[in-house]
Short mmCIF file of C-alpha atoms in Angstrom, two decimals:
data_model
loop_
_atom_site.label_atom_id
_atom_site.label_comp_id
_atom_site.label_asym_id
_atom_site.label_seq_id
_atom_site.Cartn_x
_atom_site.Cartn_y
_atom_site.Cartn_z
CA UNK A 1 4.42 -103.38 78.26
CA UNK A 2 4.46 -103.16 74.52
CA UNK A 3 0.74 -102.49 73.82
CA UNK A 4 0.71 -100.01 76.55
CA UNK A 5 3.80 -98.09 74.59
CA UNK A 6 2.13 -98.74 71.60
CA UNK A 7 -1.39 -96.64 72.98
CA UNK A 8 0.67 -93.91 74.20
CA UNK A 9 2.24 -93.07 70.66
CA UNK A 10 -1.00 -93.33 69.39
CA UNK A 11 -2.96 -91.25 71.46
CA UNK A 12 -0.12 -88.66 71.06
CA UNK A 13 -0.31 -88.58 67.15
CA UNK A 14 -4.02 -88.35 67.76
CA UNK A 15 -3.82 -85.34 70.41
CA UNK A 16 -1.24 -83.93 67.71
CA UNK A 17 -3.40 -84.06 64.69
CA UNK A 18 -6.35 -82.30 66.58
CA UNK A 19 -4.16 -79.64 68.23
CA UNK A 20 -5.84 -76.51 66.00
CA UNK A 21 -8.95 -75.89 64.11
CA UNK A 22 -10.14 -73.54 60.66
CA UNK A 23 -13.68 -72.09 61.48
CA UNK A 24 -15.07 -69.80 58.74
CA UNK A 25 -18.07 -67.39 59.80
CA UNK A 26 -19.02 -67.82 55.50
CA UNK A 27 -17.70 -69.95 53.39
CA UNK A 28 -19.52 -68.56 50.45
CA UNK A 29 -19.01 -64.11 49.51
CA UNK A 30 -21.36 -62.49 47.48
CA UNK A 31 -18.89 -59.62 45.71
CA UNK A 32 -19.71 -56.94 42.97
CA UNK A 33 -18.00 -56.29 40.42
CA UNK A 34 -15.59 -53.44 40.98
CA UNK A 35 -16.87 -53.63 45.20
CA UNK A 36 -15.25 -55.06 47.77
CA UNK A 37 -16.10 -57.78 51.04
CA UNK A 38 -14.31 -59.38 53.50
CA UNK A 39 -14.87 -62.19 55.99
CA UNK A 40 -13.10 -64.08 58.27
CA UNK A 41 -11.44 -67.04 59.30
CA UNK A 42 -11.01 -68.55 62.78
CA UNK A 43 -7.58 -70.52 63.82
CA UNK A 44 -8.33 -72.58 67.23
CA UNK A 45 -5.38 -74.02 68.98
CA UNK A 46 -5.02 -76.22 71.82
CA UNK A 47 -1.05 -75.11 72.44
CA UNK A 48 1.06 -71.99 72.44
CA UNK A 49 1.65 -71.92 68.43
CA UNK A 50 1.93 -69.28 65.55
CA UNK A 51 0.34 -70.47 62.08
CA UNK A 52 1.58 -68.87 58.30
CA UNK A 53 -0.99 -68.14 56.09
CA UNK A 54 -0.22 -68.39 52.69
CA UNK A 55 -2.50 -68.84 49.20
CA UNK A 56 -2.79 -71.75 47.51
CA UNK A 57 -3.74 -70.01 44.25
CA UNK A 58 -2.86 -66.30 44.03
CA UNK A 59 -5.45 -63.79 42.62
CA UNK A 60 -4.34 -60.17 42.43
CA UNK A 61 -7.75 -59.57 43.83
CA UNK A 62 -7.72 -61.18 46.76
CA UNK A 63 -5.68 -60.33 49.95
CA UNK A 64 -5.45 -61.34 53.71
CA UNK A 65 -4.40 -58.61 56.70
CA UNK A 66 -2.04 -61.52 58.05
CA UNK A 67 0.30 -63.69 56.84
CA UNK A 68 1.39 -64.43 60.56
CA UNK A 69 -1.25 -65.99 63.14
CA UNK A 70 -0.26 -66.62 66.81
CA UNK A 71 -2.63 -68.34 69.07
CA UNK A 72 -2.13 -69.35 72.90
CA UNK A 73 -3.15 -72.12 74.26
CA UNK A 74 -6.47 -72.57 74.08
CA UNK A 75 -7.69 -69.85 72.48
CA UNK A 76 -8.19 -68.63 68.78
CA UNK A 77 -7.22 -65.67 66.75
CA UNK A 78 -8.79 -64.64 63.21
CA UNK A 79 -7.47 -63.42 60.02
CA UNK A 80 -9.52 -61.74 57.30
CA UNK A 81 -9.94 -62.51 53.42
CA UNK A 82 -10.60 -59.20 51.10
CA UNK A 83 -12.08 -59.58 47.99
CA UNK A 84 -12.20 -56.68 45.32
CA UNK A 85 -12.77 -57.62 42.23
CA UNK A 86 -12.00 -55.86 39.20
CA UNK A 87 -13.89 -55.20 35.71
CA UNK A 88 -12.20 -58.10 34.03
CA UNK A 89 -13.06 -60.96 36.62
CA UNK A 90 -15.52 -62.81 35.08
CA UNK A 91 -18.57 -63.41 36.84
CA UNK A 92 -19.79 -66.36 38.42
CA UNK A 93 -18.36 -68.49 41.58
CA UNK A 94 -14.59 -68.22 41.83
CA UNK A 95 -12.84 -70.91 44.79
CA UNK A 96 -10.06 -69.14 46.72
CA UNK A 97 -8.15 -71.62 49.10
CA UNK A 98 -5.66 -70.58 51.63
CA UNK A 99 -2.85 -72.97 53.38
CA UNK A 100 -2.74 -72.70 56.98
CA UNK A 101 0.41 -74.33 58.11
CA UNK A 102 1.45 -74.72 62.14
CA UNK A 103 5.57 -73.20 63.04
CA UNK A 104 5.44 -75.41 65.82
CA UNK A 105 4.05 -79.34 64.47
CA UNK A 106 4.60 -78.33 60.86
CA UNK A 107 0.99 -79.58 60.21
CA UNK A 108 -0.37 -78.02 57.63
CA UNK A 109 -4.04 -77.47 56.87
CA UNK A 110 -6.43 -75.78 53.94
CA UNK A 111 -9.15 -73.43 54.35
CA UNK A 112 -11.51 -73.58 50.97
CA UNK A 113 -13.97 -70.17 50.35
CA UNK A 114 -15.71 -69.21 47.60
CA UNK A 115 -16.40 -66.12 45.94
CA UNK A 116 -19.75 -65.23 43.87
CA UNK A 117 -19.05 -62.14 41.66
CA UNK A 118 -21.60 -60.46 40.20
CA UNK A 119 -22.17 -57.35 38.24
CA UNK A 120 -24.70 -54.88 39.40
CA UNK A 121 -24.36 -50.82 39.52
CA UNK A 122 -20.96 -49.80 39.07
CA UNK A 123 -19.03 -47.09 36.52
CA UNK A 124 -15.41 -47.80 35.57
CA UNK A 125 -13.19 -44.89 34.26
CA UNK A 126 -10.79 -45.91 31.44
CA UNK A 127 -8.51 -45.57 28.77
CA UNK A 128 -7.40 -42.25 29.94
CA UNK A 129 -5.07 -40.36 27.25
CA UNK A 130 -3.51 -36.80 27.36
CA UNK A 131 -2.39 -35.52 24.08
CA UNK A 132 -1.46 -31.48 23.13
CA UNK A 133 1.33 -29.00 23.65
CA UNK A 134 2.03 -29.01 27.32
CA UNK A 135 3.32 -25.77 27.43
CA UNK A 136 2.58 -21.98 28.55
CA UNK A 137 0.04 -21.26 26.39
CA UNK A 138 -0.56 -24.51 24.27
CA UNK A 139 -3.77 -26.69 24.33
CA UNK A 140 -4.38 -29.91 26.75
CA UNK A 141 -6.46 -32.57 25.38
CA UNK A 142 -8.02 -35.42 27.56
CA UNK A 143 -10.05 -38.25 25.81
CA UNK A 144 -11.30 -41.26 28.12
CA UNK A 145 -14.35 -43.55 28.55
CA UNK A 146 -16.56 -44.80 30.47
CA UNK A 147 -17.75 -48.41 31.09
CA UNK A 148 -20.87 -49.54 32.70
CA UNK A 149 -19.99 -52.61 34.25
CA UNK A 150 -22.73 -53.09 36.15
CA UNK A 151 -26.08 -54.92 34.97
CA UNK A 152 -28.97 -52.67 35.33
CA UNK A 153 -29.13 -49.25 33.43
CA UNK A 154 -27.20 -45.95 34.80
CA UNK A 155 -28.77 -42.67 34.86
CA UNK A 156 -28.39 -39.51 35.17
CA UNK A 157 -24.14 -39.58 36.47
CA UNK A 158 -22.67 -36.91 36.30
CA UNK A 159 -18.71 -36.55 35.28
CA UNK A 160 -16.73 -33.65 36.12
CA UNK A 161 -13.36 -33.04 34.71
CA UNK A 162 -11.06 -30.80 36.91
CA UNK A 163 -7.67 -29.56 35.29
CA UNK A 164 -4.90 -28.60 38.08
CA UNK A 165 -2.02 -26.16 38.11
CA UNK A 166 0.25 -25.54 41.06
CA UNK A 167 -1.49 -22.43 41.40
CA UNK A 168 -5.15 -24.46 41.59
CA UNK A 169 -7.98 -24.90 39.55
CA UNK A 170 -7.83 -23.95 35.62
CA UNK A 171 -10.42 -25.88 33.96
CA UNK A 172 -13.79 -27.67 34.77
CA UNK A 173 -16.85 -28.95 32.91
CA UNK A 174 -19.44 -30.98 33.62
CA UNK A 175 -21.73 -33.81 31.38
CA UNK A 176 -24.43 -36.01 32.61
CA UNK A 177 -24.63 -39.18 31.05
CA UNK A 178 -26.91 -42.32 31.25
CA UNK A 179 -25.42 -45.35 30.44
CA UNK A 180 -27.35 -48.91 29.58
CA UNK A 181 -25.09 -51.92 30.56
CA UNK A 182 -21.96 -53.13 28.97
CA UNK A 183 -22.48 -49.32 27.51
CA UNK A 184 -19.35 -47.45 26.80
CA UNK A 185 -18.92 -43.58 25.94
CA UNK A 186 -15.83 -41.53 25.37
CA UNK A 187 -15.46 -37.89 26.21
CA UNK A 188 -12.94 -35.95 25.09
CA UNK A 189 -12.05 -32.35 26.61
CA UNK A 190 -10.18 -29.46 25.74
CA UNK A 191 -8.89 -26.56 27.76
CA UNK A 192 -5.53 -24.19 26.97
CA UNK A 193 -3.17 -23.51 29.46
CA UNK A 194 -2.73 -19.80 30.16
CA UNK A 195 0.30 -17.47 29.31
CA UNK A 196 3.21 -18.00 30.58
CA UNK A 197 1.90 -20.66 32.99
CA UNK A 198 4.05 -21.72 35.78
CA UNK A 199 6.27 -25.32 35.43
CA UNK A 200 5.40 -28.32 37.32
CA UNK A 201 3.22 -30.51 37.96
CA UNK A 202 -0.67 -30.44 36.66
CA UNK A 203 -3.20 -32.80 37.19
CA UNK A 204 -6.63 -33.98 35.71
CA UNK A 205 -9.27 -35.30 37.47
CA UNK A 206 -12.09 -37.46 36.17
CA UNK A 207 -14.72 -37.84 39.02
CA UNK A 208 -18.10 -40.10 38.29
CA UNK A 209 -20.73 -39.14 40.72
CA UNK A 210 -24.59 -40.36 41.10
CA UNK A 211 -26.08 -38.06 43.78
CA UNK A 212 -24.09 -38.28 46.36
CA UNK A 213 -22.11 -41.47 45.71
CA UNK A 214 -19.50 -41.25 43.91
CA UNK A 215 -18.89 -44.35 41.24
CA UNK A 216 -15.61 -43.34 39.88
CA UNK A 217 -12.85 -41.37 40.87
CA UNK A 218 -9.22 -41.26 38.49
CA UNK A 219 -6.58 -38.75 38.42
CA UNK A 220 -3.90 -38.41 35.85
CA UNK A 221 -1.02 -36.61 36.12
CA UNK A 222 1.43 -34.51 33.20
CA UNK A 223 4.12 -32.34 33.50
CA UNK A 224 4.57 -28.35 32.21
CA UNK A 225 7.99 -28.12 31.12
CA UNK A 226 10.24 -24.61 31.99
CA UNK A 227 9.93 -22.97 28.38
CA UNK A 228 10.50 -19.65 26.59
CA UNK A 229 7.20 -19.35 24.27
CA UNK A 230 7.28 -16.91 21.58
CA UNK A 231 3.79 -15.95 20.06
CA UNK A 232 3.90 -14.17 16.65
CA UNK A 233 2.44 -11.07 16.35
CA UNK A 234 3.75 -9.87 13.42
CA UNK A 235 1.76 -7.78 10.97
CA UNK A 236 2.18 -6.28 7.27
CA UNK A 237 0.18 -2.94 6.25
CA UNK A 238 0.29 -2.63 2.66
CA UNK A 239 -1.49 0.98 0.81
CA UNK A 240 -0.86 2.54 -2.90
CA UNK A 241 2.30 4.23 -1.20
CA UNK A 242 3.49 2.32 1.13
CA UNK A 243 4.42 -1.52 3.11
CA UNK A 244 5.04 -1.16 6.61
CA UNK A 245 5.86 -4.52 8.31
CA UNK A 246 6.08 -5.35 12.74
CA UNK A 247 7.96 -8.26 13.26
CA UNK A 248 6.02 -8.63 16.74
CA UNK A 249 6.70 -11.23 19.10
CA UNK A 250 5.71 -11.87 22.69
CA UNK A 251 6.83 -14.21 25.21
CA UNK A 252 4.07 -16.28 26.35
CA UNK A 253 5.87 -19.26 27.89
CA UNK A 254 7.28 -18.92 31.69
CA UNK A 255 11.18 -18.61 30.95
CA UNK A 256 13.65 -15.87 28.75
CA UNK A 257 13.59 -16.58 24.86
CA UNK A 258 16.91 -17.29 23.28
CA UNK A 259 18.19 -14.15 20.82
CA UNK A 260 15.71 -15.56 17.70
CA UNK A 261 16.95 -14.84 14.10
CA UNK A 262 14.60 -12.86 11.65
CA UNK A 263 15.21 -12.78 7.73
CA UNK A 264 12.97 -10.51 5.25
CA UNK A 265 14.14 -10.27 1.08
CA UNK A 266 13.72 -6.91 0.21
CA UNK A 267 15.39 -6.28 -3.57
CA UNK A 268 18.19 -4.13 -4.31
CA UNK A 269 15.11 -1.66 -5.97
CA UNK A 270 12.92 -1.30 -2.70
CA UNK A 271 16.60 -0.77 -0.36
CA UNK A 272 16.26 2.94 -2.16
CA UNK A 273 12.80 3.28 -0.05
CA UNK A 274 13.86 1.42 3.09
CA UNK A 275 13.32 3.06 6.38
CA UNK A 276 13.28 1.91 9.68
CA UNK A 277 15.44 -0.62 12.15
CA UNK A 278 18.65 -0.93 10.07
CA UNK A 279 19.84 -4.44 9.37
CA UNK A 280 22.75 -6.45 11.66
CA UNK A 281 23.75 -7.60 7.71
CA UNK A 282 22.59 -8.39 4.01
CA UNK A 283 23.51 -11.14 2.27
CA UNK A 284 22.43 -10.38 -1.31
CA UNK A 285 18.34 -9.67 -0.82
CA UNK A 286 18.39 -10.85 2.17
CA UNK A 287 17.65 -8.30 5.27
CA UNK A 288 18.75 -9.87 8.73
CA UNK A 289 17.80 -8.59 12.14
CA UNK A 290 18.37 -10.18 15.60
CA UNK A 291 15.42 -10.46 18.17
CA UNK A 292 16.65 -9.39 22.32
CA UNK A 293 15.82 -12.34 24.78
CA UNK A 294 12.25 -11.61 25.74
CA UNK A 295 11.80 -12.06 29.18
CA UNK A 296 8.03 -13.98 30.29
CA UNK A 297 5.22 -11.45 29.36
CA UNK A 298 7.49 -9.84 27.07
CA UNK A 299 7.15 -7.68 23.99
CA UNK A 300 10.01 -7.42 21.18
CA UNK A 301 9.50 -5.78 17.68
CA UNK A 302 11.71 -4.95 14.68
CA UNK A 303 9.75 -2.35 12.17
CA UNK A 304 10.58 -1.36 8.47
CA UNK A 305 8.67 0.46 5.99
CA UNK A 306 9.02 0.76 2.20
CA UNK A 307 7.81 4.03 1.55
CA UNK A 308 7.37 4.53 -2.20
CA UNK A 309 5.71 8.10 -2.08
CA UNK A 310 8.76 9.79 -3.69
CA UNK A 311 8.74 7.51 -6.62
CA UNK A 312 5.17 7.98 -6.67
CA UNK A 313 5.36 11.87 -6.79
CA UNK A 314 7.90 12.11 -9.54
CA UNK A 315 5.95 10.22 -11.41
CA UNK A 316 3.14 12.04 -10.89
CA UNK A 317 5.30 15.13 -12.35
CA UNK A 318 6.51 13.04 -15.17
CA UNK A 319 3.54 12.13 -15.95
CA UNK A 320 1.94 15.81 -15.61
CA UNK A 321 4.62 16.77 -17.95
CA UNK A 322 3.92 14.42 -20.35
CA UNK A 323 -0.02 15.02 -20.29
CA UNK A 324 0.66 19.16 -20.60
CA UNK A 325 2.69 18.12 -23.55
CA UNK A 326 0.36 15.74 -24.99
CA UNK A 327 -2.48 18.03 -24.47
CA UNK A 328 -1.40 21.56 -24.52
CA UNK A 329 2.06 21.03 -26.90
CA UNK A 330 1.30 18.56 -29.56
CA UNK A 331 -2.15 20.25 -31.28
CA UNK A 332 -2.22 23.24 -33.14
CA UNK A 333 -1.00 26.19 -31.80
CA UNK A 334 -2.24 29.46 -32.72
CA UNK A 335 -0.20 32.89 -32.23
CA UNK A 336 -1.21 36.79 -33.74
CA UNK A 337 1.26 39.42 -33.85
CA UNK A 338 1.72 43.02 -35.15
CA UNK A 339 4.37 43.57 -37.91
CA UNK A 340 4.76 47.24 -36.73
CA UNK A 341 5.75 49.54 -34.03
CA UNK A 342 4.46 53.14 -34.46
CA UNK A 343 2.29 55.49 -32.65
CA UNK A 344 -1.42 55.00 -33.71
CA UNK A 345 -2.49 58.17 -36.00
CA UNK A 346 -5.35 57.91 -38.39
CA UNK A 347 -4.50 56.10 -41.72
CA UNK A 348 -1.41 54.55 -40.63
CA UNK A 349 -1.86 50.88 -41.58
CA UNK A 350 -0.74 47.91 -39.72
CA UNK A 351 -0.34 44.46 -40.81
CA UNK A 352 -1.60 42.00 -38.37
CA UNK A 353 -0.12 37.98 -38.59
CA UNK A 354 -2.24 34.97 -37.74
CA UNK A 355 -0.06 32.29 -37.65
CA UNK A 356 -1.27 28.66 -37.13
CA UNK A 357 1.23 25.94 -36.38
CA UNK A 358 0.66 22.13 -36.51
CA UNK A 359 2.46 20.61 -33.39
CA UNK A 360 -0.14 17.69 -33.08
CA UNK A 361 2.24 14.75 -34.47
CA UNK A 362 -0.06 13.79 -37.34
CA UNK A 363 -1.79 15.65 -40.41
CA UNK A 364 -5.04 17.75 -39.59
CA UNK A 365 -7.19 17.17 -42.34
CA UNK A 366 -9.33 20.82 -41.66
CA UNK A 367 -9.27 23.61 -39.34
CA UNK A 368 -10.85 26.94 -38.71
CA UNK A 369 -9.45 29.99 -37.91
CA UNK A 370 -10.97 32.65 -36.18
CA UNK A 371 -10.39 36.78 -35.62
CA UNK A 372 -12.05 39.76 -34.55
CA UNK A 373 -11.27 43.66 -35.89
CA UNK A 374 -12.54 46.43 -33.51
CA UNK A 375 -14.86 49.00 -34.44
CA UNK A 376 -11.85 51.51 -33.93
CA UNK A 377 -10.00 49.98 -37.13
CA UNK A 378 -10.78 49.44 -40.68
CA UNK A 379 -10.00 46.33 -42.56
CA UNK A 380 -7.57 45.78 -45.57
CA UNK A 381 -6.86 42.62 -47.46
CA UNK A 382 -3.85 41.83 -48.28
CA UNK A 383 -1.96 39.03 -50.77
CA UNK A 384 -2.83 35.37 -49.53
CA UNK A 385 -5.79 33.50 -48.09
CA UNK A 386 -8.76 35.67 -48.01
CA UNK A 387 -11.15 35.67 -44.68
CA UNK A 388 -14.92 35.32 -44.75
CA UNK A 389 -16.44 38.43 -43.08
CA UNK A 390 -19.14 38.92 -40.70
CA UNK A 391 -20.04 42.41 -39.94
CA UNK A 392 -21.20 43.44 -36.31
CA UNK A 393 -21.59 46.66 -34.36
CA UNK A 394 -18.49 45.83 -32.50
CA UNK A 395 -16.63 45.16 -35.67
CA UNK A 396 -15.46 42.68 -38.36
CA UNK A 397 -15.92 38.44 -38.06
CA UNK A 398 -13.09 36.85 -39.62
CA UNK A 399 -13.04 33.85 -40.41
CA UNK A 400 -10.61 30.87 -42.56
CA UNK A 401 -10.39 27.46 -43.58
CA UNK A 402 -7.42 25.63 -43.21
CA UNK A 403 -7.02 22.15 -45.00
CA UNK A 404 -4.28 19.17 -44.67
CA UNK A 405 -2.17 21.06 -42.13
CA UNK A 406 0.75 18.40 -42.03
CA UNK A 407 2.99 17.61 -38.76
CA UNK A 408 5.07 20.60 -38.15
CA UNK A 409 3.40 23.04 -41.02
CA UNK A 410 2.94 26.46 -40.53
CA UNK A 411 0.23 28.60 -42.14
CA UNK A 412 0.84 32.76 -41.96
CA UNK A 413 -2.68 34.54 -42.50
CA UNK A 414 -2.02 38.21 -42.81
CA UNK A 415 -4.47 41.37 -43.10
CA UNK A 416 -4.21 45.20 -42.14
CA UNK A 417 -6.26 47.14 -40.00
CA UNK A 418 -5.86 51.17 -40.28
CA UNK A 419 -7.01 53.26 -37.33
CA UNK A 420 -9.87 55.50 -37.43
CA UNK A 421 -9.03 57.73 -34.61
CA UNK A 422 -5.45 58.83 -33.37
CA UNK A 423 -4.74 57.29 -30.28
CA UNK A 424 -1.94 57.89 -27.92
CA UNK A 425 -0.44 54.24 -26.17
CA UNK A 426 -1.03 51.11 -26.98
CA UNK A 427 -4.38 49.15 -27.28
CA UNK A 428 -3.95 44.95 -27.26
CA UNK A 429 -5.83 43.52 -30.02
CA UNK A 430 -8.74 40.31 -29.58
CA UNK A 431 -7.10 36.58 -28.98
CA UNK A 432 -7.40 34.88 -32.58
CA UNK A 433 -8.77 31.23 -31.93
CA UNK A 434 -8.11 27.91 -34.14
CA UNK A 435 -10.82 25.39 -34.16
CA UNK A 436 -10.36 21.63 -35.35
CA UNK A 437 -11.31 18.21 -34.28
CA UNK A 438 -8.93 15.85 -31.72
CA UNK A 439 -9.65 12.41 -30.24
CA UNK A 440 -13.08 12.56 -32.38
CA UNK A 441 -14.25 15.89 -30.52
CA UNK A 442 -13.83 19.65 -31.33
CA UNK A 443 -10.79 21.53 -29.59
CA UNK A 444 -10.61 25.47 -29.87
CA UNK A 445 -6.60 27.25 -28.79
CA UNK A 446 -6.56 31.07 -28.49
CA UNK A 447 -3.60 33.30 -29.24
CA UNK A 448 -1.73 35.73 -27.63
CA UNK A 449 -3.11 39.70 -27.35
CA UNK A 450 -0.72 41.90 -29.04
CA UNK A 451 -0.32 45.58 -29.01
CA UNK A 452 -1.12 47.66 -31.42
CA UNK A 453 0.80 51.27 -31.10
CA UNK A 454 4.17 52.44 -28.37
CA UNK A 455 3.92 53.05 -24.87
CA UNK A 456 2.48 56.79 -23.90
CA UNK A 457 4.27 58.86 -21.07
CA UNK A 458 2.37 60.79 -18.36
CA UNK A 459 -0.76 62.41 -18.60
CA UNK A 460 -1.46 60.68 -21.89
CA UNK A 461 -0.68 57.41 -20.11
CA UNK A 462 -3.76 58.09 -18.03
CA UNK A 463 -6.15 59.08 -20.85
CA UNK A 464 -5.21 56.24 -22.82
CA UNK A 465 -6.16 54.03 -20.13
CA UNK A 466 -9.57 55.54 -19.74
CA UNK A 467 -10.25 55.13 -23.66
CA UNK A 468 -8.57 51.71 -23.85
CA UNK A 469 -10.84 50.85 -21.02
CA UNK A 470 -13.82 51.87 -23.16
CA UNK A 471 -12.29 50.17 -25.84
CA UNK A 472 -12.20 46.61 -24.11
CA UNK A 473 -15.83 46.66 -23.13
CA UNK A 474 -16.54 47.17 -27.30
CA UNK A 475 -14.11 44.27 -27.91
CA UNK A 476 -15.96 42.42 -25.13
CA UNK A 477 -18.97 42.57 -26.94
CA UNK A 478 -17.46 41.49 -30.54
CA UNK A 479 -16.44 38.08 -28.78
CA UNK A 480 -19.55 37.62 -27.35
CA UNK A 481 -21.23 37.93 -30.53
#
């Protein structure tokens, strides 16, 4: 009775140990680097049971689709083993061993696979980095490489890089690259975000493609913040008369500026030719305006000009001034008079005055002095200076030298002419001219005309005028001579 109890507890341990079975359809996967394989293991069971599968080692890179198996009696149920290896597995064979463990008898059981990975084709897409202002307006930067980690050589891939707004597409380009293994190459791209670009979410994409397989595909995400963008658009005109300045600004971000602040220094001299937008304040030099909120798309502006032509123009006149008396006051001045004032009747004599005045500022070491006596007069010395004479069919040359004429010095050169007709009127003598040498070349100043005689009344008025007439074209020709 004992041995028989003794068989049936063994044959019962034995029926329990054999009550399910691990069938693999490979025990050995061939995986590339950066792929991905699967295959399968079979759980046989002789009983009603459910089985928990569980790794013995965990590797982030491989994964089952069950943790749960239940079996009926009988029968068999599979679960399958993914392997997807990254970049940084090494190559080579790798032993992955899962522990199959029965709910029901507790037994517990191990199924052993192995793993080859290998390297072959494959492009990897890393070390992705977005730097720039990411803002309406600003410019994006995106620098990243790519890895062959495959072991044969790469050619012709193509990469893409895509930019994303909410509204769509707003940047692409497009390299084509061959790569030799373990090669690496960075790219780095640059695109600016338009004005006044909406907030939200943007995107880049970084797509690897070899015909029509596509080897890499990453996407990296960045935010555009809400913000008021304020592009400076100011400008300064500057002539000989004028500065004219347009604080300018527009708002190029997608949200209303805040009031902004502007400051120009504009002395307590150029305030006297300030025109434009008047000041909120001064401090000291200091002009201050305040920019309006500028709504997005925007234009604000605060204009002033310093307009200097007033100052310019009385100096101009100053300076005229001081030119005409430079030039036409301070030199020697010249002037001819008559000492009498009687009717002209033959043999009256009249004494005629050549004055010469130095106004010049400084000595005048010589000078000449020039006259002319009509045809219609005869000449008379009289006490002083004496004139060199040059006789002419118009009349009489005269001519004297003036020495060391000191600043403010007057000479008087006097002489008398007597008529040789009796005339009725008056009859304006010849300019008298000075000649002398200023700012090393020769300068010549006429006189005045006087008149010789009184005024006539009437009908003598007229025949005067008809003889003086006559008279001028005779005195005409004396000067020319």
């Amino acid at each position: 009775m004992k041995r028989l109890l003794a068989l049936f507890v063994m044959l019962l341990f034995a029926g329990a140990a054999f009550a399910y079975t691990l069938e693999y359809t490979q025990d050995t996967i061939r995986v590339p680097v950066s792929g991905m394989r699967q295959t399968h293991v079979k759980i046989s069971s002789d009983s009603d049971d459910s089985f928990l599968v569980s790794p013995a080692d965990a590797k982030t890179w491989v994964t089952t689709d069950k943790t749960i198996v239940s079996v009926g009696r009988g029968g068999s149920e599979n679960f399958t083993v993914f392997f997807s290896p990254s970049s940084s597995v090494p190559q080579g064979l790798h032993k992955i061993s899962f522990d199959v463990e029965s709910r029901g008898t507790k037994e517990r059981k191990r199924a052993d696979l192995y793993a080859f990975v290998y390297k072959s084709e494959g492009i990897e897409t890393e070390g992705v980095f977005l730097t720039g202002d990411l803002i309406p307006s600003g410019t994006v930067s995106v620098r990243f490489s790519l890895r062959n980690i495959g072991d044969v050589k790469v050619q012709n891939i193509n990469v893409k890089t895509s930019a994303y707004s909410p509204e769509g597409k707003i940047y692409e380009s497009s390299d084509v690259l061959n790569l030799e293994p373990e090669d690496v190459k960075t790219l780095e791209k640059s695109f600016q975000l338009k004005e006044n670009a909406p907030p939200g979410d943007y995107s880049i994409s970084i797509k690897v493609t070899q015909l029509e397989a596509v080897l890499s595909d990453t996407t990296e995400k960045f935010v555009v913040a809400r913000k008021a963008v304020l592009k400076d658009m100011t400008t300064t005109n500057i002539n000989l008369l004028k500065k004219e300045k347009v604080f300018l600004f527009k708002n190029v971000g997608n949200d209303v500026s805040e009031p902004l602040l502007l400051t120009e220094k504009i002395t307590k001299f150029d305030s006297n030719f300030f025109k434009g937008d008047p000041p909120e304040r001064t401090e000291g030099d200091t002009y201050v305006w305040t920019l309006p909120p500028v709504a997005p798309g925007g234009l604000a502006s605060i204009k002033y000009s310093l307009d200097y032509s007033p100052l310019f123009y009385t100096l101009i006149v100053i300076f005229g001034l001081l030119w005409l008396y430079l030039t036409r006051f301070r030199t020697l001045r010249v002037s001819k008079y008559i000492l009498q004032k009687k009717h002209i009747r033959e043999g009256e004599e009249f004494t005629v005055g050549v004055e010469v005045k130095n106004y010049s500022g400084k000595s005048v070491d010589s000078a000449e002095v020039y006259d002319f006596v009509p045809t219609i007069f005869q000449m008379k010395d009289t006490e002083g200076p004496k004139p060199l004479r040059k006789k002419s069919e118009s009349g009489i040359e005269l001519k004297w030298a003036v020495s060391n004429l000191r600043p403010n010095e007057e000479r008087v050169l006097t002489y008398k002419i007597i008529p040789v007709v009796e005339l009725s009127g008056t009859i304006n003598l010849p300019q008298a001219s000075v000649v002398f040498a200023a700012n090393n070349k020769e300068t010549e100043n006429f006189s005045n005309t006087p008149a010789v005689g009184l005024e006539m009344q009437g009908e003598e008025k007229q025949l005067h005028q008809k003889i003086h007439g006559h008279i001028k074209k005779l005195m005409g020709k004396g000067n020319s001579s």
